[in-house]
Coordinates of C-alpha atoms in Angstrom, one line a residue:
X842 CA -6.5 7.8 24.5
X843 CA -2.6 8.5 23.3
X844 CA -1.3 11.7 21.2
X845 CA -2.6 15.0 21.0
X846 CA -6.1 14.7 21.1
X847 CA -5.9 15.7 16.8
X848 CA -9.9 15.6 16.0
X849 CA -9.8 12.8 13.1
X850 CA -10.8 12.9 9.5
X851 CA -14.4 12.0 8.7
X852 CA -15.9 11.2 5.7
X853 CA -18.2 13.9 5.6
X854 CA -15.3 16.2 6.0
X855 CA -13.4 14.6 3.2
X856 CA -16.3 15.8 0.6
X857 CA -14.2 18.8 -0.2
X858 CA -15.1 20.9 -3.9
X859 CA -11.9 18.4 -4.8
X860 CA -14.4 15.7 -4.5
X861 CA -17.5 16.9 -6.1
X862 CA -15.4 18.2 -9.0
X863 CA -14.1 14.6 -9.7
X864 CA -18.2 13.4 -9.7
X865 CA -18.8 16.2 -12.3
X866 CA -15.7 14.5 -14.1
X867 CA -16.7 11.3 -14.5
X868 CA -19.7 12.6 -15.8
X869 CA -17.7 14.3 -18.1
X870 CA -16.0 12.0 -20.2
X871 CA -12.3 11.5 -20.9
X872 CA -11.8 14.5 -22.7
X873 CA -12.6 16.5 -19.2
X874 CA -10.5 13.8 -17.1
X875 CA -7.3 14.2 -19.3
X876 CA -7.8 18.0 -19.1
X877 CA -8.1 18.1 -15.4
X878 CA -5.4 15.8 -14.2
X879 CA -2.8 17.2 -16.3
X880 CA -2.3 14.2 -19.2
X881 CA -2.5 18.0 -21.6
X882 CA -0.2 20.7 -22.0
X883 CA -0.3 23.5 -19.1
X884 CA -2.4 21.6 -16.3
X885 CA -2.6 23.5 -13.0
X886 CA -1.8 21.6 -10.1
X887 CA -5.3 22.2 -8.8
X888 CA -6.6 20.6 -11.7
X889 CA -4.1 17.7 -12.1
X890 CA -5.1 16.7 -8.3
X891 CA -9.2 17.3 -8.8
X892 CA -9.8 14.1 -10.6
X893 CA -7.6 11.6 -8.9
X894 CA -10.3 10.2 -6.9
X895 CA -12.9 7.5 -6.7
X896 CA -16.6 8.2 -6.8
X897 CA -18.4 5.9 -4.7
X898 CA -19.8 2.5 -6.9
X899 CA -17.0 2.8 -9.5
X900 CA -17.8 4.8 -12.7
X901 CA -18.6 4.7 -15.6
X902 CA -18.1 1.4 -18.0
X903 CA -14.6 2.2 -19.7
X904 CA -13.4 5.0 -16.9
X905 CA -10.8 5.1 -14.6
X906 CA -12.6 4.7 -10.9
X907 CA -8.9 7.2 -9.8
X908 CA -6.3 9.2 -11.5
X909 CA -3.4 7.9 -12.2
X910 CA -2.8 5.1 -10.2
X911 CA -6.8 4.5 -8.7
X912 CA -9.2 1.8 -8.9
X913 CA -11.9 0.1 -7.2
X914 CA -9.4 -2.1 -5.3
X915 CA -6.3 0.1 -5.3
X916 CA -7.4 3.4 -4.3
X917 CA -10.3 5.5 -2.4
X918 CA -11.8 8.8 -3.2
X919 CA -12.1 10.9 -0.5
X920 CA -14.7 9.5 2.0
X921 CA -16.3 7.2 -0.3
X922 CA -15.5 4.1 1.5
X923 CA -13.1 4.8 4.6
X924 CA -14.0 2.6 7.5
X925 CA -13.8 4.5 11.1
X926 CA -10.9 2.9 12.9
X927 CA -13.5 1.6 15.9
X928 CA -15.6 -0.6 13.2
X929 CA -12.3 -1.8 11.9
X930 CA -13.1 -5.9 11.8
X931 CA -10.4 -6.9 9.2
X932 CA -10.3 -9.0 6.2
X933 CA -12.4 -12.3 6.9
X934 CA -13.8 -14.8 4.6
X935 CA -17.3 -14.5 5.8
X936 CA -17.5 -11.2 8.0
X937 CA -16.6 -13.7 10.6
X938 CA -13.1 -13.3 12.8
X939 CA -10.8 -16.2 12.9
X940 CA -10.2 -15.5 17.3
X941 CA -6.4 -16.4 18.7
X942 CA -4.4 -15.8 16.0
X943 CA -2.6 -13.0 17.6
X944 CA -1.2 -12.8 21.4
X945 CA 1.2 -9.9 23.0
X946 CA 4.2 -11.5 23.0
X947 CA 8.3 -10.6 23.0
X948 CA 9.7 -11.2 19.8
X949 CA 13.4 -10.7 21.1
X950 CA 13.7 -8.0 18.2
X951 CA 14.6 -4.6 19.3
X952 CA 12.6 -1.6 18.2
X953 CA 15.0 0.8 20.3
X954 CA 16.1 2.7 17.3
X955 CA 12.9 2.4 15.3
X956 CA 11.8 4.8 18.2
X957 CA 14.7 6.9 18.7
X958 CA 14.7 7.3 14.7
X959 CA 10.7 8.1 15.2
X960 CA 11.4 10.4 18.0
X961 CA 14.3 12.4 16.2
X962 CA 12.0 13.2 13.0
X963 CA 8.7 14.2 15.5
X964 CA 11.9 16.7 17.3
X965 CA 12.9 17.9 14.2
X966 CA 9.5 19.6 13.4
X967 CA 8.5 22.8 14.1
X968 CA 5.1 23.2 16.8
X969 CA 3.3 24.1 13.6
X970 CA 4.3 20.9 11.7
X971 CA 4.1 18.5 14.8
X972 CA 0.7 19.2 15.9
X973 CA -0.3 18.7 12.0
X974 CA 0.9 15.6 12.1
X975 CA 0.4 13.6 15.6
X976 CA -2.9 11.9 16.4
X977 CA -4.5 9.6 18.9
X978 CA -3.4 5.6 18.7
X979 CA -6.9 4.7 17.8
X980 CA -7.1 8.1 15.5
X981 CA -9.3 7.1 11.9
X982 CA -6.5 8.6 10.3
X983 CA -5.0 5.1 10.2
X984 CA -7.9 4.1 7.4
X985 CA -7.5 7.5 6.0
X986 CA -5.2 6.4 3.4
X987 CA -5.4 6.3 -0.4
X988 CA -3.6 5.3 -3.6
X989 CA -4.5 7.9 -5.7
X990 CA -2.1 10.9 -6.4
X991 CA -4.6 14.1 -5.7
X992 CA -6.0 12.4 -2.4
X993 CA -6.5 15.3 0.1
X994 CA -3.9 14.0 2.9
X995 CA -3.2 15.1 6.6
X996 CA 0.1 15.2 8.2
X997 CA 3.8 16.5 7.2
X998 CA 4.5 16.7 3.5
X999 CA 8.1 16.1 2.6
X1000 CA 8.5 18.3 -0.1
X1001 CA 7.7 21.2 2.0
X1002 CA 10.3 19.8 4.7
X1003 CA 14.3 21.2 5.1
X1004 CA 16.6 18.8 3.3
X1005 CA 17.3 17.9 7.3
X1006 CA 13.9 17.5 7.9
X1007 CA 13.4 14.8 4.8
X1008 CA 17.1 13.6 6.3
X1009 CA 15.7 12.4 9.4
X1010 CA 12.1 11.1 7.7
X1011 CA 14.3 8.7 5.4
X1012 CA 16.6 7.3 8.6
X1013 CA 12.8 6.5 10.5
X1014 CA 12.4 4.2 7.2
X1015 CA 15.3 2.8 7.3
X1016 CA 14.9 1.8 10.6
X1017 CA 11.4 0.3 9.8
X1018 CA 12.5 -1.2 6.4
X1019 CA 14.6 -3.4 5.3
X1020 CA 17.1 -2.0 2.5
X1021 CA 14.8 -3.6 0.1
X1022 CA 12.2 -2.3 1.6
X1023 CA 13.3 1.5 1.3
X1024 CA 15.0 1.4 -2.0
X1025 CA 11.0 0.1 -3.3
X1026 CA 9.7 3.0 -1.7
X1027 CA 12.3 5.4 -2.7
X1028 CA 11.9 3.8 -6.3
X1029 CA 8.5 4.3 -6.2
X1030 CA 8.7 8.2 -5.0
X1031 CA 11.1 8.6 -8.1
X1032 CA 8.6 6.9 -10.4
X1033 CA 6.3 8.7 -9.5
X1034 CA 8.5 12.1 -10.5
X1035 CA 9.0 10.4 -13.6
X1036 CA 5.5 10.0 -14.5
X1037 CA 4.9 13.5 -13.4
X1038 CA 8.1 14.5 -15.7
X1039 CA 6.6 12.3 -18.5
X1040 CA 3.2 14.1 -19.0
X1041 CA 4.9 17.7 -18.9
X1042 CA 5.8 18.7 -15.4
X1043 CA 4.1 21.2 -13.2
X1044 CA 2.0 18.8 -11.3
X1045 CA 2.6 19.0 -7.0
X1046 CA 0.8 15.4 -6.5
X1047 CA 3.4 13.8 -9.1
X1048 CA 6.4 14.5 -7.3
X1049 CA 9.4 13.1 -5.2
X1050 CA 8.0 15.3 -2.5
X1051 CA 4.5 14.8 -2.3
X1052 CA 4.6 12.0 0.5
X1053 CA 2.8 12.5 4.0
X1054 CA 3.7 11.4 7.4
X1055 CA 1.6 10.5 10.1
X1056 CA 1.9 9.5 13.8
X1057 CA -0.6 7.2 16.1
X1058 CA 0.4 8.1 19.6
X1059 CA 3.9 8.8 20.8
X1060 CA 7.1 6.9 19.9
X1061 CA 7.6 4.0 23.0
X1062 CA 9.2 0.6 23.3
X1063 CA 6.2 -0.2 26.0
X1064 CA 3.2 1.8 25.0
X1065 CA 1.4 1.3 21.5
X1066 CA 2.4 4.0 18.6
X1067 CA 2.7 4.0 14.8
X1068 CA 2.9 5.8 11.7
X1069 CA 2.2 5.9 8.3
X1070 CA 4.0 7.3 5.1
X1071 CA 1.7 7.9 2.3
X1072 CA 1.0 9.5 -1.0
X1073 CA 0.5 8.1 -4.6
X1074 CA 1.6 4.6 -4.9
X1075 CA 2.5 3.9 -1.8
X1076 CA 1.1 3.7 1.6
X1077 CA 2.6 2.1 4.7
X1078 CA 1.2 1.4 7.9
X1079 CA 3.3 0.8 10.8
X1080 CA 2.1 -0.1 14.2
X1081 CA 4.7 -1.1 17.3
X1082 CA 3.7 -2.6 20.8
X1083 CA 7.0 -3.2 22.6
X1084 CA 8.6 -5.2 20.4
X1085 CA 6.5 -6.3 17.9
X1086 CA 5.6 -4.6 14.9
X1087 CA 3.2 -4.7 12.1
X1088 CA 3.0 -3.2 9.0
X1089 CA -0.1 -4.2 7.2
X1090 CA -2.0 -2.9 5.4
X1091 CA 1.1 -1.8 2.9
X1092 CA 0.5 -0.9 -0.6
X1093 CA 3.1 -0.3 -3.4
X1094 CA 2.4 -0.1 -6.5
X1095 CA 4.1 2.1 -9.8
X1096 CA 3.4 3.7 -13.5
X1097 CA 5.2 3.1 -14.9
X1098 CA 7.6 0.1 -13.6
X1099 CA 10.8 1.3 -15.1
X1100 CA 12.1 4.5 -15.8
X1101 CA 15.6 6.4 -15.6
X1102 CA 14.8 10.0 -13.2
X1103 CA 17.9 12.0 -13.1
X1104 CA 20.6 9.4 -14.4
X1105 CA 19.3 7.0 -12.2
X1106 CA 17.8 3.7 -14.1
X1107 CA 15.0 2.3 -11.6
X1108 CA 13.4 -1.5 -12.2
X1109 CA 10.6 -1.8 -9.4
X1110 CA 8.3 -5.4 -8.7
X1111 CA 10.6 -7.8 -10.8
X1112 CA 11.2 -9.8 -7.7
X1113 CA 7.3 -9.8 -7.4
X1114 CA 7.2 -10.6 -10.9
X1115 CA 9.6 -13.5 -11.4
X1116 CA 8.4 -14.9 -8.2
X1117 CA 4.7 -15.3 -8.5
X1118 CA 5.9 -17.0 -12.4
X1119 CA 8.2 -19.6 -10.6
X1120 CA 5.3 -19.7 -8.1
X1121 CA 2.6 -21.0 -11.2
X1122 CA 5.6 -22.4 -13.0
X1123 CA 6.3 -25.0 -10.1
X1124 CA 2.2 -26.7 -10.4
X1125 CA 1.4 -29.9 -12.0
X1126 CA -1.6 -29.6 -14.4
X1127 CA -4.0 -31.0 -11.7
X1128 CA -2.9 -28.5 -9.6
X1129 CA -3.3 -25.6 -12.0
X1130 CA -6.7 -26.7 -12.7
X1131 CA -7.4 -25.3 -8.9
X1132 CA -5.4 -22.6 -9.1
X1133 CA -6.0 -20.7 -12.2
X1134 CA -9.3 -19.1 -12.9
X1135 CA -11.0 -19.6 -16.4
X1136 CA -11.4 -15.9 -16.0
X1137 CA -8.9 -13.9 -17.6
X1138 CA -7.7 -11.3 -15.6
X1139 CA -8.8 -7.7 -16.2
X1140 CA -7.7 -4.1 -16.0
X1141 CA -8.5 -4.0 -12.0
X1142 CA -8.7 -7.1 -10.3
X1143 CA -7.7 -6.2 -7.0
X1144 CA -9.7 -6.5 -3.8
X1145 CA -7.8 -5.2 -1.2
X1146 CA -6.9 -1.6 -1.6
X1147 CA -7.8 1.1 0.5
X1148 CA -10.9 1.0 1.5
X1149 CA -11.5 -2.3 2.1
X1150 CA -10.5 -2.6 5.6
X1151 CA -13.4 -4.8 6.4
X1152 CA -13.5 -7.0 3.1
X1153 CA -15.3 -9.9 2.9
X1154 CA -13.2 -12.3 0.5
X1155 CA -13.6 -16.1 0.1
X1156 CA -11.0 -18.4 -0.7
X1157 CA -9.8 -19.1 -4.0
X1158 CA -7.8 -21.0 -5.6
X1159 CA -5.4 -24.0 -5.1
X1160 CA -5.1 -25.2 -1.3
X1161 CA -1.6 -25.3 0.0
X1162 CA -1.9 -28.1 2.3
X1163 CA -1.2 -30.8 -0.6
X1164 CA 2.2 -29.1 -2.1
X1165 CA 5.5 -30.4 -2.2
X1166 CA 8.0 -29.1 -0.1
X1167 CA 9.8 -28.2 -2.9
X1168 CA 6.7 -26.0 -4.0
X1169 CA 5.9 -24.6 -0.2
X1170 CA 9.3 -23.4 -0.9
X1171 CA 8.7 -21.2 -3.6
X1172 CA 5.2 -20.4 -1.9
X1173 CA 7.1 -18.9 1.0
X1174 CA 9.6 -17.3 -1.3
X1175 CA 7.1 -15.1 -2.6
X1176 CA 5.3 -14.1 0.5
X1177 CA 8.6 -13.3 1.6
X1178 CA 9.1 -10.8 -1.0
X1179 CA 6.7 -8.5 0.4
X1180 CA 7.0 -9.5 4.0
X1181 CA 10.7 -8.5 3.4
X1182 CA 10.4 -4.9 2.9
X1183 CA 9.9 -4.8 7.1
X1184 CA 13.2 -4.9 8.6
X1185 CA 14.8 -8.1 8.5
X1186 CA 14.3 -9.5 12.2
X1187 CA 10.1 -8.5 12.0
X1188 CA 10.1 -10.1 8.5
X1189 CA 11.5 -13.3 10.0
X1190 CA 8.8 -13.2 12.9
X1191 CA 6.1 -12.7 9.9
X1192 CA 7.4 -15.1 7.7
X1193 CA 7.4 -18.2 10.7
X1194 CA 3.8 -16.6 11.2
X1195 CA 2.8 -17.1 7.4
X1196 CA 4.6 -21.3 7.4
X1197 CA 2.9 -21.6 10.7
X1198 CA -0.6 -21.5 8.3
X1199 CA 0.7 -22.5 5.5
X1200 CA -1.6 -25.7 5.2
X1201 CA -4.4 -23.4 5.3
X1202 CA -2.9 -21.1 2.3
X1203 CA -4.6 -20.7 -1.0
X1204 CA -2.7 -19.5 -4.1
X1205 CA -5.0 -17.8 -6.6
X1206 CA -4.1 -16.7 -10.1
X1207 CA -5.4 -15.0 -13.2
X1208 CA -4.4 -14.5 -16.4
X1209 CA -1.3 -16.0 -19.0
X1210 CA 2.6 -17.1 -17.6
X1211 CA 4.9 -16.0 -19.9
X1212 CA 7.9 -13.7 -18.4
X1213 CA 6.2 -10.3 -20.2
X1214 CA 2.2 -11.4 -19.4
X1215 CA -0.1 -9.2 -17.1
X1216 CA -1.3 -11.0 -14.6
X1217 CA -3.1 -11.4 -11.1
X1218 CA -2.0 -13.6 -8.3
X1219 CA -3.1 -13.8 -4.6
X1220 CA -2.4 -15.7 -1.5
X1221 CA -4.7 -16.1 1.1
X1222 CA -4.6 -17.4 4.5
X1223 CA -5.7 -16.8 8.0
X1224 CA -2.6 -14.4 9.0
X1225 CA -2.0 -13.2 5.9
X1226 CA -3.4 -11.6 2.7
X1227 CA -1.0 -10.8 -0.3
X1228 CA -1.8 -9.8 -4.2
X1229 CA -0.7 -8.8 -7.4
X1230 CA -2.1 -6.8 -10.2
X1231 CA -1.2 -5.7 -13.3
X1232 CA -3.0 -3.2 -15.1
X1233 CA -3.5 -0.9 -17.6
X1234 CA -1.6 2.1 -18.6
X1235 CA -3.1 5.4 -17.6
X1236 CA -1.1 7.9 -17.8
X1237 CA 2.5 6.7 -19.0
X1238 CA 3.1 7.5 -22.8
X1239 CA 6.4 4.7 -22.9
X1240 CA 8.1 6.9 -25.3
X1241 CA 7.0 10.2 -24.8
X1242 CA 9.3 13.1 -24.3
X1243 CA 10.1 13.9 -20.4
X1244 CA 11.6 17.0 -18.9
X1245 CA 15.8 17.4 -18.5
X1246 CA 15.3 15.5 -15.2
X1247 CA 14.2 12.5 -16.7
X1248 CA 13.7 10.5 -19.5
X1249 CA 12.1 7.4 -20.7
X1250 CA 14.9 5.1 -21.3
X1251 CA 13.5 1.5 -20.1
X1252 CA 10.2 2.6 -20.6
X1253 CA 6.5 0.5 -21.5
X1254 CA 4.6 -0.5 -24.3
X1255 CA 3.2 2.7 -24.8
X1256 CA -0.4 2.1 -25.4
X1257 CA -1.4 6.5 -25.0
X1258 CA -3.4 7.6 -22.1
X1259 CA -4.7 4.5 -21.4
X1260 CA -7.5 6.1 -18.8
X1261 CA -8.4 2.5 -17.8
X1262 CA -9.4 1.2 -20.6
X1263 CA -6.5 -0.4 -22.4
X1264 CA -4.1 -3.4 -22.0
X1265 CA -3.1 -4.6 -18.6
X1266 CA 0.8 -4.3 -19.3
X1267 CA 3.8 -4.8 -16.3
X1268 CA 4.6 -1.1 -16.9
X1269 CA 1.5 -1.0 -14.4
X1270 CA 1.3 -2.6 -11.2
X1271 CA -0.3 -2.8 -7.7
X1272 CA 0.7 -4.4 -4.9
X1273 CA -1.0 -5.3 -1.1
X1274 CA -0.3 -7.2 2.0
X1275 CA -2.8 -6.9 4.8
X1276 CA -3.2 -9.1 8.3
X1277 CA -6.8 -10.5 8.1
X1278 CA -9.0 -11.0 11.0
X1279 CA -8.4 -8.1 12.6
X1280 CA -4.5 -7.8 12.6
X1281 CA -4.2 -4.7 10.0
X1282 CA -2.9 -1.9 12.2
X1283 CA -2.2 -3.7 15.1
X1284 CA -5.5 -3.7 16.2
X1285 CA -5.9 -7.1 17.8
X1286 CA -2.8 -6.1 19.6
X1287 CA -4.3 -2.5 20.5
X1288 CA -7.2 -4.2 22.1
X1289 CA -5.2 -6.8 23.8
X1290 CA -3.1 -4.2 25.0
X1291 CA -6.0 -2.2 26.6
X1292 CA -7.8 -5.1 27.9
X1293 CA -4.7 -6.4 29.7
X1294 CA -2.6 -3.6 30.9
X1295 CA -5.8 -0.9 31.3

């Protein structure tokens, strides 16, 4: 065992009055969800955060499963489906582990500053705030993690951090991310403001600040550590043996897409977007045939999200082994959007990973190709798990009035509250990458490690 000895989260701690007051919502109807979660005039933070998460086997036919951002595949109400780290098997296809697709190996890609960043931020908190935020490598806080906004979270929240404090949080990303890879997340974070702005203010989960670090053991470049950032919209895993990294699962998603928050005008998933159409765009008919499902995509089509650690999830879709190499091109293009937002030299590492399978890649898709459709996509392989989802509008107005601090230049379709139950749109999107077969949170390399060198 590494860290502090922090007693992890269990689910049966996680049924907090938070939790029971969201089953009594859904009972409710959407007159009591919009009340609660803050879409009317005055909402108490309390409330806005009360109905923002998941009752276990979905709810009701026409209701959001989450607040603003949730869903069966994209977010998890507290303890309604977490899986304990130790039972973590990973995605498979048939609750079966592919074995030997990941070895302990040097990847000649330094992660000497990823831990001094790590290890300046951890030296920057207070006692208090450390010990709040530092647990064992194998902790279950790693599957702790959630989509939705009002999701009760552990660890050190960086709105209640100095301006230092954040400082130093931001430089640990931007040694873990690429620049792409931070300005998404920063995007999202200011989105997420915007959204809070949008629907009146006053509402702690729909803030810049309401992000949570976490740390998995202690910062090495020899022994196994991580962390995670998380909080509505995004959620980032990041585990590091020596050199190698991996950051799976990571979900980013954003309501709406576009926005300008203080002066700022922010565009978030276009590359996602445009990709995954060139992606479709590039397939002969008899291709598309095997590709494209005669089902039409929905409002929440995705099947990764938190959660869903140990999803079962066949393959779909078009086989990769029989695509030009002009098309494998474009394939790997769009993996590569996501697998870029990790610093450049591990996304290079992960990308030759992804080609190495690429034969034994499907590409799945749902819905219409024009440049403004909603639509679903999904590739699938053994070392890699990657999809898209557009959904409906649930809390973004498009034009609605928004506080001084932002306004909704840029914005959506509109559409009203939304609550789950209106037109997928792009103003509404959810992303995930994962490691199937046991690689999400390094913990094929965790056991490895402890087999070998323990």
């Amino acid at each position: 065992m590494y860290g502090h000895g922090h007693t992890p989260r269990t689910p049966e701690a996680e049924r907090s009055r938070r939790w029971f007051m969201n089953k009594a919502l859904l009972a409710g109807g959407v007159a009591a969800v919009a009340t609660m979660t803050g879409c009317s005039s005055g909402s108490s933070d309390t409330a806005s955060s009360a109905s923002s998460s998941g009752a276990p086997g979905g709810a009701p036919s026409g209701m959001p499963s989450g607040g603003p951002g949730g869903g069966a595949g994209g977010g998890m109400g507290p303890g309604a489906s977490q899986v304990k780290y130790a039972d973590v098997v990973g995605v498979t296809t048939d609750g079966k582990v592919v074995e030997d697709l990941y070895t302990i190996h040097s990847t000649d890609v330094s992660t000497d500053a990823l831990v001094k960043a790590a290890q300046a931020f951890l030296d920057g908190l207070s006692a208090t705030e450390r010990k709040s935020c530092v647990f064992d490598i194998d902790a279950d806080e790693w599957t702790a993690w959630s989509n939705v906004d009002g999701y009760d979270r552990k660890g050190v929240r960086m709105g209640d951090l100095t301006e230092k404090k954040q400082n130093l949080g931001y430089a640990l990303l931007g040694e873990a991310l690429s620049a792409d890879g931070l300005t998404q997340t920063r995007g999202i974070m200011k989105l997420n403001a915007f959204l809070g702005d949008s629907n009146g203010g006053n509402q702690k989960t729909l803030t810049e600040g309401h992000y949570f670090f976490t740390f998995m053991g202690t910062p090495s470049t020899t022994k196994p550590w991580g962390f995670q950032y998380e909080g509505h919209h995004v959620a980032i895993n990041y585990f590091v043996l020596g050199d190698q990294v991996v950051m799976t699962p990571t979900f980013m998603g954003s309501e709406p897409t576009t926005g300008t928050y203080k002066g700022e005008k922010i565009t978030l998933f276009r590359q996602e977007t445009t990709a995954g159409l060139a992606m479709i765009r590039s397939l002969t008919a008899a291709q598309l045939k095997k590709a494209v499902s005669s089902q039409s995509n929905g409002n929440e089509d995705m099947k990764a999200g938190a959660g869903q650690d140990n999803l079962k999830l066949a393959y779909e879709g078009l086989q990769c082994s029989g695509l030009t190499s002009a098309q494998k091109a474009k394939l790997l293009d769009l993996a590569g959007v996501y697998i870029g937002y990790i610093s450049e030299g591990h996304a290079e590492v992960k990308l030759a990973e992804v080609e190495k399978h690429l034969d034994d890649t499907y590409f799945y898709w749902m819905g219409e190709t024009e440049d403004d459709s909603a639509f679903y996509y999904r590739i699938h392989s053994p070392v890699v798990l990657i999809e898209y989802d557009a959904q409906a509008p649930l809390f973004y107005k498009g034009d609605a009035s928004a506080s001084a601090s932002a306004d909704s230049s840029g914005g959506g379709p509109g559409g009203g509250m939304g609550m789950g139950g209106g037109t997928p749109s792009q103003e509404h999107i959810h992303t995930i990458i994962r490691t199937p077969n046991g690689g999400d949170y390094g913990v094929d390399l965790l056991k490895l490690h402890l087999e070998n060198d323990h």
